[in-house]
Short mmCIF file of C-alpha atoms in Angstrom, two decimals:
data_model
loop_
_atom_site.label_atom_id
_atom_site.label_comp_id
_atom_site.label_asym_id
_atom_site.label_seq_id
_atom_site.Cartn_x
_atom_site.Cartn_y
_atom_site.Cartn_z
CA UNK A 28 13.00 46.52 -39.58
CA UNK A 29 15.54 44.94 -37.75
CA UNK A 30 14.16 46.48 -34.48
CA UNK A 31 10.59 45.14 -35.21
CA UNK A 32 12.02 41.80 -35.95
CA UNK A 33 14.10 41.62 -32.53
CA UNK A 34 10.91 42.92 -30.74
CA UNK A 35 8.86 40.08 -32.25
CA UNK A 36 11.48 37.20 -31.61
CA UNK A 37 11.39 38.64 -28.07
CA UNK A 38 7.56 38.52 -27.75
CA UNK A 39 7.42 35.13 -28.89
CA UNK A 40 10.33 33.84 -26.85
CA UNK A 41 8.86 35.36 -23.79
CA UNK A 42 5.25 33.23 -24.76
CA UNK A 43 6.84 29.83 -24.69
CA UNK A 44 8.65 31.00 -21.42
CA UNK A 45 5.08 32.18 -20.27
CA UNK A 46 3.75 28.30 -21.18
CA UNK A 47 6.76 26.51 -19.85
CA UNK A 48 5.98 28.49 -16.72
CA UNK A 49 2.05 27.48 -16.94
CA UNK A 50 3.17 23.84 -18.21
CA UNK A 51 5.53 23.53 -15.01
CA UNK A 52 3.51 24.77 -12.27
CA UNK A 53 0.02 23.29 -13.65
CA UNK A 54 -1.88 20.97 -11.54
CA UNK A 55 -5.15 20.93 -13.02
CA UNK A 56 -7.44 20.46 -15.72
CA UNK A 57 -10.89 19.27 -17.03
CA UNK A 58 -12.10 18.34 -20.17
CA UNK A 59 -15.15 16.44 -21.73
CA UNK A 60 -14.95 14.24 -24.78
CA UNK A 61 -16.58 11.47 -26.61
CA UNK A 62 -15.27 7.96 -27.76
CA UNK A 63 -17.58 5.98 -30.02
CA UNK A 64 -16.69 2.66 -30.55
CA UNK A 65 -19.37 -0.04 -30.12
CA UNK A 66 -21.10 2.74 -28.33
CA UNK A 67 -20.73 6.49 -27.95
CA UNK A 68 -18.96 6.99 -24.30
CA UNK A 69 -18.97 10.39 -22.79
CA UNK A 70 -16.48 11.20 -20.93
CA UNK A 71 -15.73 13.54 -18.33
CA UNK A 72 -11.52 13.68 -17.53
CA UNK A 73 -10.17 15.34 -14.55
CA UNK A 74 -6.20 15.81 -13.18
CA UNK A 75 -5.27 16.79 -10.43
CA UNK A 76 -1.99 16.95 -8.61
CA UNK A 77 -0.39 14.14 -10.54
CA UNK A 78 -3.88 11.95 -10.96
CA UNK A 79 -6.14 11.12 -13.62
CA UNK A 80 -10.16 11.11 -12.55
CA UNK A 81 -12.54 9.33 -15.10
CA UNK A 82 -16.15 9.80 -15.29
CA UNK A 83 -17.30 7.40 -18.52
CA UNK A 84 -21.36 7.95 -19.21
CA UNK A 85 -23.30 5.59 -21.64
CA UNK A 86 -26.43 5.30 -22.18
CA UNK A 87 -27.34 6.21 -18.81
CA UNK A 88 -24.69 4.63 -17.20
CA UNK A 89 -21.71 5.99 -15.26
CA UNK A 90 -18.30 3.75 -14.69
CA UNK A 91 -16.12 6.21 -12.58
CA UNK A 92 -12.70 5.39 -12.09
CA UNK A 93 -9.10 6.86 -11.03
CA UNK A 94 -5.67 6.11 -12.66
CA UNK A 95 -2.41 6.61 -10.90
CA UNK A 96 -0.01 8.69 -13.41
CA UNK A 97 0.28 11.85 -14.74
CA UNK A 98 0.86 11.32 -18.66
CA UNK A 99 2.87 14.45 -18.34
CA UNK A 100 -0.31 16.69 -17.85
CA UNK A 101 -1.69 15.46 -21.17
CA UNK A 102 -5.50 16.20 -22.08
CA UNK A 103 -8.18 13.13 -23.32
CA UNK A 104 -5.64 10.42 -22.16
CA UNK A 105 -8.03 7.48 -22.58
CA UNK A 106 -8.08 6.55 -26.10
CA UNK A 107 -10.38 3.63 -26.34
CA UNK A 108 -13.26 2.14 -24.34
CA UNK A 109 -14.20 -2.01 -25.44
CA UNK A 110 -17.55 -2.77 -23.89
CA UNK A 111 -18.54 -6.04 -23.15
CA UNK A 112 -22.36 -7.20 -21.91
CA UNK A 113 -23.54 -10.56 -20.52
CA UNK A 114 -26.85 -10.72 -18.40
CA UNK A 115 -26.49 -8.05 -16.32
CA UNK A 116 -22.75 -7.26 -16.20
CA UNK A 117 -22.41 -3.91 -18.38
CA UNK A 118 -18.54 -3.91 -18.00
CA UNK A 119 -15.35 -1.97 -20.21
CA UNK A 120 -11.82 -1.87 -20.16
CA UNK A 121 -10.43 1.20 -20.96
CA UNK A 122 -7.03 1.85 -23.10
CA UNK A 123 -4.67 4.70 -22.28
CA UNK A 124 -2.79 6.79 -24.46
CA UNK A 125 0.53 4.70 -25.28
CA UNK A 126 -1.62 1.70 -25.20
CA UNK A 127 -1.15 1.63 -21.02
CA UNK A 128 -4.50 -0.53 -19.62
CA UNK A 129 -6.33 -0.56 -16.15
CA UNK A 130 -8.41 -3.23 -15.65
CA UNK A 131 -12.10 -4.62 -16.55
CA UNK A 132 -14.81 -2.23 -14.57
CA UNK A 133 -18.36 -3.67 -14.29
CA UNK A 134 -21.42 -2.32 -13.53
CA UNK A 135 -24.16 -4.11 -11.85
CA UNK A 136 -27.19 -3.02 -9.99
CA UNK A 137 -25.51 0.29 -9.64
CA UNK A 138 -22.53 -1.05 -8.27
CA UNK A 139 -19.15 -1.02 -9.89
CA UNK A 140 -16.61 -4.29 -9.62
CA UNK A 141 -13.32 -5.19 -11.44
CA UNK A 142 -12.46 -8.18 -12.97
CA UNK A 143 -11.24 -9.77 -9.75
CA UNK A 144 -15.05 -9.98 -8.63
CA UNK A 145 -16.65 -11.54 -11.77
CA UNK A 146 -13.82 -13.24 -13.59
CA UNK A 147 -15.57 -16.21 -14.47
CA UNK A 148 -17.93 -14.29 -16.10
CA UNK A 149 -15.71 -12.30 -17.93
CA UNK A 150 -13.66 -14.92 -20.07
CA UNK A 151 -15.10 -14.24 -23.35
CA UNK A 152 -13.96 -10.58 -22.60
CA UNK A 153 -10.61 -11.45 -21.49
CA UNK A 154 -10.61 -13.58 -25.10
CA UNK A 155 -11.56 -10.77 -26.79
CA UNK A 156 -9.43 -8.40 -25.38
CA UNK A 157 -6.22 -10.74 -25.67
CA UNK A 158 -6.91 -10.71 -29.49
CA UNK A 159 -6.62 -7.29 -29.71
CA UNK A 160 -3.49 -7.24 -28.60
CA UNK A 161 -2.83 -6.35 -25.49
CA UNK A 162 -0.69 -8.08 -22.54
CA UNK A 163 -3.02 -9.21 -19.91
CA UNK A 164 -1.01 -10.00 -16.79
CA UNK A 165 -3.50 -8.44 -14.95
CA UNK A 166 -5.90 -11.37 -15.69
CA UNK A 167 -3.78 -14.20 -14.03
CA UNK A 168 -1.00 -15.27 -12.22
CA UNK A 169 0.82 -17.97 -13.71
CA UNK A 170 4.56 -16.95 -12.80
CA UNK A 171 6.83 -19.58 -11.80
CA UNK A 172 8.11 -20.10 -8.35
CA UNK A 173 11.62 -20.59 -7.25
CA UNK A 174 12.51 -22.39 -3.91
CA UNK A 175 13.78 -20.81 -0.99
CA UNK A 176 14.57 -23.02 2.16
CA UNK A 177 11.27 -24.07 2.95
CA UNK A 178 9.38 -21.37 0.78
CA UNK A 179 7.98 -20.95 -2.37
CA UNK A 180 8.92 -17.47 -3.63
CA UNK A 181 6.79 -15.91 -7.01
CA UNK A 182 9.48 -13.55 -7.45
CA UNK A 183 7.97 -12.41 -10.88
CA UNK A 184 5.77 -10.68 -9.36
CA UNK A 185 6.74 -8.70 -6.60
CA UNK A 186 6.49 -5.16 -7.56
CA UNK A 187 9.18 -2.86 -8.31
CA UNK A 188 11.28 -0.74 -5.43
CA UNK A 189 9.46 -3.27 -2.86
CA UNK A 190 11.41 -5.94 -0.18
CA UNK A 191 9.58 -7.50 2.08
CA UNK A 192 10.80 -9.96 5.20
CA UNK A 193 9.21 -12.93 6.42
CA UNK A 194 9.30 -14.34 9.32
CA UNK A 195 11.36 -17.55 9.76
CA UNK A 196 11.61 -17.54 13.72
CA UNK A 197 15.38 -16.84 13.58
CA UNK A 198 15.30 -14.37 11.22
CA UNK A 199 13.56 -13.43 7.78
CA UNK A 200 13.06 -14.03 4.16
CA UNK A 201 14.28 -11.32 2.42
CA UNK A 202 12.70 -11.18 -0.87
CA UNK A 203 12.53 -8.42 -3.83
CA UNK A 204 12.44 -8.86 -7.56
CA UNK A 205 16.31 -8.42 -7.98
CA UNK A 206 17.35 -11.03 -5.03
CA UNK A 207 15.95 -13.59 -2.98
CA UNK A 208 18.18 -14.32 0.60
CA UNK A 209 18.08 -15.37 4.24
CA UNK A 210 18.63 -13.39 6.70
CA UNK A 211 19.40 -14.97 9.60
CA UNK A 212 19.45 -12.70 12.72
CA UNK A 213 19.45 -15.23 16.01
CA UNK A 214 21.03 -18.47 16.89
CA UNK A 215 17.44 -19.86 18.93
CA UNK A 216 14.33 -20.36 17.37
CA UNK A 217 11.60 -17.72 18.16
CA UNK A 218 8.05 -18.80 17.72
CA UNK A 219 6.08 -15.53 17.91
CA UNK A 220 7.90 -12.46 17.02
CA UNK A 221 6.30 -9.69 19.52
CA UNK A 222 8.23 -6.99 19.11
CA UNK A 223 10.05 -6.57 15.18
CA UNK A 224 8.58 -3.20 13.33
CA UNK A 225 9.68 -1.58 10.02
CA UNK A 226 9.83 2.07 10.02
CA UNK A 227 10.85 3.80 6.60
CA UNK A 228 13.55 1.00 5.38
CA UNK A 229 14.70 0.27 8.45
CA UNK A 230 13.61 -2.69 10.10
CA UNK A 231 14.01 -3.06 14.02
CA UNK A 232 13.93 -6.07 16.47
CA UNK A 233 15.44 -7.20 19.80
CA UNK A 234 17.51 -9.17 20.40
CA UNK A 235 15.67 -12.32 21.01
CA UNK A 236 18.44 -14.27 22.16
CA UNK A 237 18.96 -12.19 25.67
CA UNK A 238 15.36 -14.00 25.96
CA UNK A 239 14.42 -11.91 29.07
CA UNK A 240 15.98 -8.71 29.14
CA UNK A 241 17.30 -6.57 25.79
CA UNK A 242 20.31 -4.74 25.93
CA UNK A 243 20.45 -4.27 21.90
CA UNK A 244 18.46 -3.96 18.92
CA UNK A 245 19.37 -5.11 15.47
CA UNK A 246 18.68 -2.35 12.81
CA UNK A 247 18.39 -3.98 9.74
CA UNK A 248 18.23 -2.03 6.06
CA UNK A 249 15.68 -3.68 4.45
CA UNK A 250 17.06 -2.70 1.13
CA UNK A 251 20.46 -3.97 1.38
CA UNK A 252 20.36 -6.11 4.74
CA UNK A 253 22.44 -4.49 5.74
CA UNK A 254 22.54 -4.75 9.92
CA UNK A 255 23.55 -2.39 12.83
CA UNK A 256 23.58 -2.96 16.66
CA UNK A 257 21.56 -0.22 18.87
CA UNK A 258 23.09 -0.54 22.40
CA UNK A 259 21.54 0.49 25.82
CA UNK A 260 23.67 2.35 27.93
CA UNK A 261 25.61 0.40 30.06
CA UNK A 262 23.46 -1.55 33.15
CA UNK A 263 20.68 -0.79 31.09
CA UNK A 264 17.93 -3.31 30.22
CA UNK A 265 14.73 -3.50 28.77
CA UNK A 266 12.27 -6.62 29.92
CA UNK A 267 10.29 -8.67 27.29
CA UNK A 268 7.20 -7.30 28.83
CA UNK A 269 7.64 -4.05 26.97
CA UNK A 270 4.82 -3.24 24.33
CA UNK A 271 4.63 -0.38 21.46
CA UNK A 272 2.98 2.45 21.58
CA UNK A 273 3.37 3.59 17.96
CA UNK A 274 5.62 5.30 15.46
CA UNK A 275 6.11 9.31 14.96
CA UNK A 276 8.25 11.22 12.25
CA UNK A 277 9.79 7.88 11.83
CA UNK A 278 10.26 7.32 15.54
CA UNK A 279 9.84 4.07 17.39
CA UNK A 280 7.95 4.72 21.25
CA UNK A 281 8.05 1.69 23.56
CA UNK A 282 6.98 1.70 27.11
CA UNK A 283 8.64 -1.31 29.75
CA UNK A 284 5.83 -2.61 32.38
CA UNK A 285 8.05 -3.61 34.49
CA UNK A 286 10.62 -0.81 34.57
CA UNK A 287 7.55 1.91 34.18
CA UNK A 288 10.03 3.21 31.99
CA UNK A 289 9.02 5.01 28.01
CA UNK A 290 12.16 4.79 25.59
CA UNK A 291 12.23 6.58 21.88
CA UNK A 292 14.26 4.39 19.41
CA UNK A 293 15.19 6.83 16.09
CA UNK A 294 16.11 4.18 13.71
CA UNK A 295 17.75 6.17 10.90
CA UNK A 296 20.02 8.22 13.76
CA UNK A 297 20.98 4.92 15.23
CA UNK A 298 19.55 6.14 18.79
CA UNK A 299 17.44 5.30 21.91
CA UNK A 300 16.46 7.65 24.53
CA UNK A 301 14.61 7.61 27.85
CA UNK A 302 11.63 9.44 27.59
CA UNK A 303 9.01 8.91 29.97
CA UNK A 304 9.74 7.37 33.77
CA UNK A 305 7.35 7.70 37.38
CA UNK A 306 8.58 11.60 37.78
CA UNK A 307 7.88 13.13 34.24
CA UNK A 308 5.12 10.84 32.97
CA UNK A 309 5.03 9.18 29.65
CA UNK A 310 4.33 10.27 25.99
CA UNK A 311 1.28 9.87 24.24
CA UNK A 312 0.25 10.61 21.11
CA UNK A 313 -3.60 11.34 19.44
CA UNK A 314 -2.61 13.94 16.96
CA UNK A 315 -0.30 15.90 18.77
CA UNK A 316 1.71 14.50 21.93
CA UNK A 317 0.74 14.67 25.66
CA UNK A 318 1.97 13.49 29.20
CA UNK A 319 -0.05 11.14 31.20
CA UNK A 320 0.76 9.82 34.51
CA UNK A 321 3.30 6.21 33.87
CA UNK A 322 1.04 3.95 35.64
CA UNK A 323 -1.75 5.05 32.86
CA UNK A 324 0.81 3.09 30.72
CA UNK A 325 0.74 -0.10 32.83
CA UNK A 326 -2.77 -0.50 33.60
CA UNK A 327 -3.52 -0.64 29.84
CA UNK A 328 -2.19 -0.34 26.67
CA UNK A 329 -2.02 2.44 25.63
CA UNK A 330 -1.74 2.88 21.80
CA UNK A 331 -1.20 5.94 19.51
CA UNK A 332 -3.82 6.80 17.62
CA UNK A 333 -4.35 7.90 14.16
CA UNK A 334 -6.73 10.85 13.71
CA UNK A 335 -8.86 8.90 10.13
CA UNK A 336 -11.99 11.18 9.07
CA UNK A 337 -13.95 8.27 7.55
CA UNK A 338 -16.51 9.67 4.83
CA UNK A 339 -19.73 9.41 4.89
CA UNK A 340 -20.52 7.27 1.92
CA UNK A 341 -18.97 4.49 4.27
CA UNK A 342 -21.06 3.71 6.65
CA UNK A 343 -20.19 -0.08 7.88
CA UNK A 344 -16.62 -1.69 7.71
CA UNK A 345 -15.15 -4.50 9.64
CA UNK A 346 -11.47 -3.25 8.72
CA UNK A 347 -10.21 0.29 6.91
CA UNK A 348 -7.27 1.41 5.50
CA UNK A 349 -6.12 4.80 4.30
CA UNK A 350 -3.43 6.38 1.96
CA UNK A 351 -4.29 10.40 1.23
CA UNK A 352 -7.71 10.31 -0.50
CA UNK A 353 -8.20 6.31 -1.19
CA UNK A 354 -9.78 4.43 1.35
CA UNK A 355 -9.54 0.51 1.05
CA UNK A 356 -11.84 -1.65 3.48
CA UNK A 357 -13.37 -5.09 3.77
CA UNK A 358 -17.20 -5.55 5.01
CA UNK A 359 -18.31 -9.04 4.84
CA UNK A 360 -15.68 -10.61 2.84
CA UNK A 361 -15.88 -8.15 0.30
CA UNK A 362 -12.83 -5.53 -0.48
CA UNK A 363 -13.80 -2.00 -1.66
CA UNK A 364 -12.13 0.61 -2.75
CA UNK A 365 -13.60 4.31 -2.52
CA UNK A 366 -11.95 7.65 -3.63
CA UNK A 367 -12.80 10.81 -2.26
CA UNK A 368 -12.63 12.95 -5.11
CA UNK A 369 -15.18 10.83 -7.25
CA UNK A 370 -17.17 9.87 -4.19
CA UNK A 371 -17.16 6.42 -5.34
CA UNK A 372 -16.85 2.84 -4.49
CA UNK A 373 -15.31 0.08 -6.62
CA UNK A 374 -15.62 -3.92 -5.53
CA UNK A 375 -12.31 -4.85 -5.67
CA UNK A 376 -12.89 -8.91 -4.85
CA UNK A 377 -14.56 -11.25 -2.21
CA UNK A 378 -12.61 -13.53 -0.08
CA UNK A 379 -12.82 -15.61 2.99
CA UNK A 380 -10.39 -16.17 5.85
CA UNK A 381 -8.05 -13.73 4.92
CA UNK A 382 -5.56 -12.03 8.00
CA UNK A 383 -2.42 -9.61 8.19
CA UNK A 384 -3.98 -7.00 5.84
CA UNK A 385 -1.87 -3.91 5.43
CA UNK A 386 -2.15 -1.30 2.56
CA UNK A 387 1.83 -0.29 1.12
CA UNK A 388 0.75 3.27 -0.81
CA UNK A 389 -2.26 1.68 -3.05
CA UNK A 390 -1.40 -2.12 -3.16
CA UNK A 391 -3.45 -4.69 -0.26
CA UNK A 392 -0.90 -7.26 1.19
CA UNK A 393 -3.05 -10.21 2.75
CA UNK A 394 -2.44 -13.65 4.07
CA UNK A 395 -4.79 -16.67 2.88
CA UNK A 396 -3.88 -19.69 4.19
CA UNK A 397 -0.32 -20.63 3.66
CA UNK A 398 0.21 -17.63 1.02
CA UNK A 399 1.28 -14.08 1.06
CA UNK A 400 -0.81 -12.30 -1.79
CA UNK A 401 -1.08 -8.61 -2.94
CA UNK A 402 -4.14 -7.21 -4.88
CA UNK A 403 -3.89 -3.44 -6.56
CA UNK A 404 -5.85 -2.48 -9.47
CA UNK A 405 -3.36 -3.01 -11.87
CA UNK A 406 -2.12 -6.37 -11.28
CA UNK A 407 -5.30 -8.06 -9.78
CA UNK A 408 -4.45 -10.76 -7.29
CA UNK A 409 -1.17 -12.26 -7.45
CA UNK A 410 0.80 -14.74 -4.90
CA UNK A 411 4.03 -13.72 -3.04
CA UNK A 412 5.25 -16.28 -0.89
CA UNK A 413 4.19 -20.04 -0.23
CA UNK A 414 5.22 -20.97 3.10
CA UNK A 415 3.23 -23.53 5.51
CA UNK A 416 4.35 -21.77 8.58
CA UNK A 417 1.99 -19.36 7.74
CA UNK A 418 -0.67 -21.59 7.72
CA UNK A 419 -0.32 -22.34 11.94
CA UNK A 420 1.01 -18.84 12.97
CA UNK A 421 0.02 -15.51 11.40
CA UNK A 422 1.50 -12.76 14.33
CA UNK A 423 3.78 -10.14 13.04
CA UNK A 424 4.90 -12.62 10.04
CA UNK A 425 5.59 -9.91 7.20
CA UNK A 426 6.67 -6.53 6.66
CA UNK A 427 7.05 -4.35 3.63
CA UNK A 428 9.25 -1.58 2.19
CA UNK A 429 8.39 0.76 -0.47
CA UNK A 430 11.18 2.71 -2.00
#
């Protein structure tokens, strides 16, 4: 008896090892399921590698959408669906498990938009949903600002893990959610800065005050500002005629016109190299490296190039952008967003005279005017920075880290 006992423990401690193992190493399911609320939604739930795909069906509609967290591999995840109709905006906002919230997804003439796109349209919804409970930063942006210098800085809501610099033309703005500073780099006043470029969390510039020649570069941790010199060998300069090829594995390549010279600047090792001269050619880089004759280097610019398969389902952009399967891009003033895996597009919002536009993992940094905004699904549009001086020169003003 005993025996049998010990043999069953044994079975059944081995099946919850069996499912830990399963739990651990899964990376993938699909399920279908129904929510009825004011209507019966269908719903079709994928995840995959860490993501949550939604398809949500009603009567013969579709709303597909993606969600960026894992719920620790948990099955039928969205708990709620509130619909909301007014002339021909069909829109919902779906509710998480844990109460966690996206944003408002509309459908129109086929098309799907967020909030961003038809908020006046949408305020009776946003009523609606606020009654129910549920925080709604998402629909504005009403943090206070808090002076810095000659900046207005909306520190509330700068993301998590994220500093970003702006340029101040001795220096920077270094601003995060924790700390708000000056960094203050140079003792002349640089208009334009050419040559500054974050790679990882290092940040690295020249030293503008040599003015025509560099001998050093200032290495700057952006999380801690904390800064290092990077010294040329003795004798050696670089002229402010140099340009940038590009960045690989975290490597900085700059080629000098004048010099005919190619130098690789590793930011994290604290070194600069020689790379490329009249005798061995320089480096260039489209998808794996090659040598070209130097004076290919001074007759044009030559600029690495990043190998993008753009899908099919996007066939006209004016500018793209690309982290793993999400593509972000802007065609006449509008900003869509389009993921791979569900082969669809989302209109994120429309906006003129925007500039500077770089994607940081899923979150659009942009310049209107004399403000720094971001825009990510989850947030909606919110403001950064207020500073005039970006109203008169927009070159090279920001950067951003990501932890």
């Amino acid at each position: 008896m005993k025996k049998i006992i010990k043999n069953t423990l044994l079975i059944f401690l081995a099946i919850i090892i069996l499912e830990f193992i399963v739990f651990i190493f899964k990376n993938y399911h699909e399920v279908s399921y129904k929510i009825t609320n004011e209507k019966t939604f269908d719903v079709e739930e994928i995840y995959r590698d860490g993501n949550y795909y939604f398809n949500v069906n009603f009567e013969n509609n579709n709303i597909s959408f993606d969600y960026k967290k894992s719920f620790s591999k948990a099955k039928k995840v969205l708990k709620d669906v509130l619909y909301y109709e007014k002339n021909d905006l069909k829109c919902i906002f779906p509710v998480f498990k844990n109460n966690e919230i996206l944003n408002i997804l509309c459908l129109k003439n086929d098309n799907i938009y967020t909030y961003d796109y038809f908020k006046d349209d949408l305020e009776e919804f946003v009523i609606e949903i606020k009654e129910k409970g549920f925080d709604l930063n998402v629909f504005s942006d009403n943090s206070s600002s808090k002076r810095l210098s000659s900046a207005l800085v909306y520190q509330e809501n700068i993301l998590d893990d994220t500093y970003i610099y702006i340029w101040k033309y001795n220096g920077f703005y270094s601003i995060n959610n924790k700390k708000l500073s000056q960094l203050n780099l140079f003792s002349n006043d640089i208009y334009i800065n050419d040559f500054g470029i974050n790679v990882s969390k290092y940040y690295v510039i020249p030293d503008y005050d040599e003015k025509y020649e560099y001998s050093k570069f200032y290495v700057v941790n952006m999380t801690n500002n904390k800064i290092k010199e990077l010294n040329l060998k003795k004798n050696q300069k670089i002229t402010n005629d140099y340009y940038i090829n590009g960045v690989v594995d975290n490597k900085i390549y700059i080629f000098d016109t004048d010099n005919l010279l190619q130098y690789r600047i590793n930011p994290k090792k604290l070194k600069i190299e020689q790379i490329g001269n009249k005798e061995t050619g320089g480096l260039f880089y489209n998808g794996e490296f090659e040598r070209l004759n130097i004076y290919d280097f001074k007759e044009q610019k030559l600029i690495f190039k990043e190998n993008i398969e753009i899908p099919d389902s996007i066939d006209k952009f004016d500018e793209i952008y690309v982290n793993d399967e999400n593509f972000y891009y802007k065609l006449d003033n509008n900003f869509i967003y389009y993921n791979k895996i569900l082969d669809k597009k989302i209109y994120l919002f429309k906006m003129e005279d925007v500039s500077n536009i770089n994607l940081i993992d899923n979150t659009l940094y942009f310049i209107k005017e004399d403000t720094l905004y971001y825009y990510d699904i989850y947030h909606g549009i919110k403001k950064v920075i207020t500073y005039d001086e970006l109203l008169f020169n927009k070159t090279n003003r920001y950067t951003i880290y990501k932890k």
